Amino acid sequence: MIIAVSGEFGDDIRRFVYYRIESGRILERETVDAAPGALDQLAAQLNSLKVDLLIAGKISGEVECGLFDAGINLISGINGESDKTVKAYLAGELQF
């Protein structure tokens, strides 16, 4: 399973932290700049990285529908440090 967590990292550049998960454990973590531009570019980037789930903060209905259409699951309304967020999700303790 691949989980991506969105966020801004101080310099106003949108980035995602990607986690490769196996047997409920984080095996790999990587920070990647988000594709600039339109929704289809974002969905294409997430699909190219084989993302199963995107965890994000505030997200528009248009983006939510576009991700759904691209086959990417979404949990929105989540803010905070990405490592803690993923660990809480894996433990079944993510509050949203």
PDB file of C-alpha atoms in Angstrom:
ATOM      1  CA  MET A   1       0.000   0.000   0.000  1.00  0.00           C
ATOM      2  CA  ILE A   2       1.182   3.518  -0.780  1.00  0.00           C
ATOM      3  CA  ILE A   3      -0.066   6.448   1.313  1.00  0.00           C
ATOM      4  CA  ALA A   4       0.614  10.086   0.414  1.00  0.00           C
ATOM      5  CA  VAL A   5       0.203  12.909   2.922  1.00  0.00           C
ATOM      6  CA  SER A   6      -0.057  16.439   1.542  1.00  0.00           C
ATOM      7  CA  GLY A   7       1.291  19.558   3.144  1.00  0.00           C
ATOM      8  CA  GLU A   8       3.150  22.836   2.836  1.00  0.00           C
ATOM      9  CA  PHE A   9       6.682  22.769   4.093  1.00  0.00           C
ATOM     10  CA  GLY A  10       7.448  26.367   5.045  1.00  0.00           C
ATOM     11  CA  ASP A  11       8.374  27.703   1.606  1.00  0.00           C
ATOM     12  CA  ASP A  12       4.834  27.621   0.148  1.00  0.00           C
ATOM     13  CA  ILE A  13       5.751  24.727  -2.133  1.00  0.00           C
ATOM     14  CA  ARG A  14       3.189  21.950  -2.041  1.00  0.00           C
ATOM     15  CA  ARG A  15       4.775  18.618  -1.303  1.00  0.00           C
ATOM     16  CA  PHE A  16       3.684  15.111  -0.547  1.00  0.00           C
ATOM     17  CA  VAL A  17       5.287  12.638   1.775  1.00  0.00           C
ATOM     18  CA  TYR A  18       4.930   9.147   0.304  1.00  0.00           C
ATOM     19  CA  TYR A  19       4.948   6.067   2.491  1.00  0.00           C
ATOM     20  CA  ARG A  20       5.265   2.493   1.307  1.00  0.00           C
ATOM     21  CA  ILE A  21       3.445   0.271   3.787  1.00  0.00           C
ATOM     22  CA  GLU A  22       3.629  -3.495   4.152  1.00  0.00           C
ATOM     23  CA  SER A  23       2.034  -5.557   6.923  1.00  0.00           C
ATOM     24  CA  GLY A  24       1.044  -2.369   8.743  1.00  0.00           C
ATOM     25  CA  ARG A  25       4.623  -1.048   8.883  1.00  0.00           C
ATOM     26  CA  ILE A  26       6.288   1.894   7.151  1.00  0.00           C
ATOM     27  CA  LEU A  27       9.023   0.508   4.914  1.00  0.00           C
ATOM     28  CA  GLU A  28       9.915   3.617   2.939  1.00  0.00           C
ATOM     29  CA  ARG A  29       9.341   7.380   3.229  1.00  0.00           C
ATOM     30  CA  GLU A  30      10.055  10.038   0.590  1.00  0.00           C
ATOM     31  CA  THR A  31       9.167  13.724   0.201  1.00  0.00           C
ATOM     32  CA  VAL A  32       8.278  14.820  -3.351  1.00  0.00           C
ATOM     33  CA  ASP A  33       7.185  18.175  -4.796  1.00  0.00           C
ATOM     34  CA  ALA A  34       3.574  18.088  -5.969  1.00  0.00           C
ATOM     35  CA  ALA A  35       2.961  18.404  -9.690  1.00  0.00           C
ATOM     36  CA  PRO A  36       2.185  22.038 -10.502  1.00  0.00           C
ATOM     37  CA  GLY A  37      -0.927  22.947 -12.389  1.00  0.00           C
ATOM     38  CA  ALA A  38      -4.231  21.301 -12.991  1.00  0.00           C
ATOM     39  CA  LEU A  39      -5.972  18.525 -11.138  1.00  0.00           C
ATOM     40  CA  ASP A  40      -5.303  16.000 -13.886  1.00  0.00           C
ATOM     41  CA  GLN A  41      -1.551  16.494 -13.392  1.00  0.00           C
ATOM     42  CA  LEU A  42      -1.895  15.865  -9.648  1.00  0.00           C
ATOM     43  CA  ALA A  43      -3.967  12.735 -10.211  1.00  0.00           C
ATOM     44  CA  ALA A  44      -1.483  11.531 -12.843  1.00  0.00           C
ATOM     45  CA  GLN A  45       1.411  12.067 -10.444  1.00  0.00           C
ATOM     46  CA  LEU A  46      -0.334  10.171  -7.648  1.00  0.00           C
ATOM     47  CA  ASN A  47      -1.240   7.362 -10.054  1.00  0.00           C
ATOM     48  CA  SER A  48       2.338   7.153 -11.375  1.00  0.00           C
ATOM     49  CA  LEU A  49       3.521   6.644  -7.795  1.00  0.00           C
ATOM     50  CA  LYS A  50       0.798   4.008  -7.300  1.00  0.00           C
ATOM     51  CA  VAL A  51      -0.794   5.928  -4.402  1.00  0.00           C
ATOM     52  CA  ASP A  52      -3.724   4.079  -2.844  1.00  0.00           C
ATOM     53  CA  LEU A  53      -4.666   6.728  -0.281  1.00  0.00           C
ATOM     54  CA  LEU A  54      -4.163  10.486  -0.034  1.00  0.00           C
ATOM     55  CA  ILE A  55      -4.437  12.091   3.393  1.00  0.00           C
ATOM     56  CA  ALA A  56      -4.890  15.858   3.083  1.00  0.00           C
ATOM     57  CA  GLY A  57      -6.063  18.939   4.895  1.00  0.00           C
ATOM     58  CA  LYS A  58      -8.671  21.191   3.342  1.00  0.00           C
ATOM     59  CA  ILE A  59      -9.531  20.063  -0.178  1.00  0.00           C
ATOM     60  CA  SER A  60     -12.085  21.309  -2.699  1.00  0.00           C
ATOM     61  CA  GLY A  61     -14.991  19.231  -3.923  1.00  0.00           C
ATOM     62  CA  GLU A  62     -13.593  19.419  -7.461  1.00  0.00           C
ATOM     63  CA  VAL A  63     -10.264  17.944  -6.365  1.00  0.00           C
ATOM     64  CA  GLU A  64     -12.034  15.312  -4.273  1.00  0.00           C
ATOM     65  CA  CYS A  65     -14.129  14.219  -7.268  1.00  0.00           C
ATOM     66  CA  GLY A  66     -11.087  14.210  -9.550  1.00  0.00           C
ATOM     67  CA  LEU A  67      -9.144  11.983  -7.172  1.00  0.00           C
ATOM     68  CA  PHE A  68     -12.143   9.663  -6.857  1.00  0.00           C
ATOM     69  CA  ASP A  69     -12.406   9.481 -10.655  1.00  0.00           C
ATOM     70  CA  ALA A  70      -8.688   8.598 -10.770  1.00  0.00           C
ATOM     71  CA  GLY A  71      -9.237   5.736  -8.317  1.00  0.00           C
ATOM     72  CA  ILE A  72      -7.417   7.377  -5.395  1.00  0.00           C
ATOM     73  CA  ASN A  73      -8.983   7.084  -1.931  1.00  0.00           C
ATOM     74  CA  LEU A  74      -9.018  10.264   0.157  1.00  0.00           C
ATOM     75  CA  ILE A  75      -9.199  11.247   3.791  1.00  0.00           C
ATOM     76  CA  SER A  76      -9.466  15.033   4.080  1.00  0.00           C
ATOM     77  CA  GLY A  77      -9.603  17.507   6.941  1.00  0.00           C
ATOM     78  CA  ILE A  78      -6.393  16.175   8.499  1.00  0.00           C
ATOM     79  CA  ASN A  79      -3.646  18.527   9.620  1.00  0.00           C
ATOM     80  CA  GLY A  80      -0.452  17.804  11.451  1.00  0.00           C
ATOM     81  CA  GLU A  81       2.887  16.096  11.125  1.00  0.00           C
ATOM     82  CA  SER A  82       2.838  13.475   8.386  1.00  0.00           C
ATOM     83  CA  ASP A  83       4.700  10.701  10.245  1.00  0.00           C
ATOM     84  CA  LYS A  84       2.320  10.937  13.212  1.00  0.00           C
ATOM     85  CA  THR A  85      -0.659  11.053  10.858  1.00  0.00           C
ATOM     86  CA  VAL A  86       0.339   7.858   9.043  1.00  0.00           C
ATOM     87  CA  LYS A  87       1.160   6.046  12.286  1.00  0.00           C
ATOM     88  CA  ALA A  88      -2.256   7.027  13.689  1.00  0.00           C
ATOM     89  CA  TYR A  89      -3.947   5.806  10.490  1.00  0.00           C
ATOM     90  CA  LEU A  90      -2.143   2.475  10.632  1.00  0.00           C
ATOM     91  CA  ALA A  91      -3.088   2.060  14.303  1.00  0.00           C
ATOM     92  CA  GLY A  92      -6.745   2.864  13.538  1.00  0.00           C
ATOM     93  CA  GLU A  93      -6.513   5.990  15.706  1.00  0.00           C
ATOM     94  CA  LEU A  94      -6.658   8.776  13.110  1.00  0.00           C
ATOM     95  CA  GLN A  95      -9.118  11.438  14.274  1.00  0.00           C
ATOM     96  CA  PHE A  96     -11.112  13.145  11.502  1.00  0.00           C
TER      97      PHE A  96
END
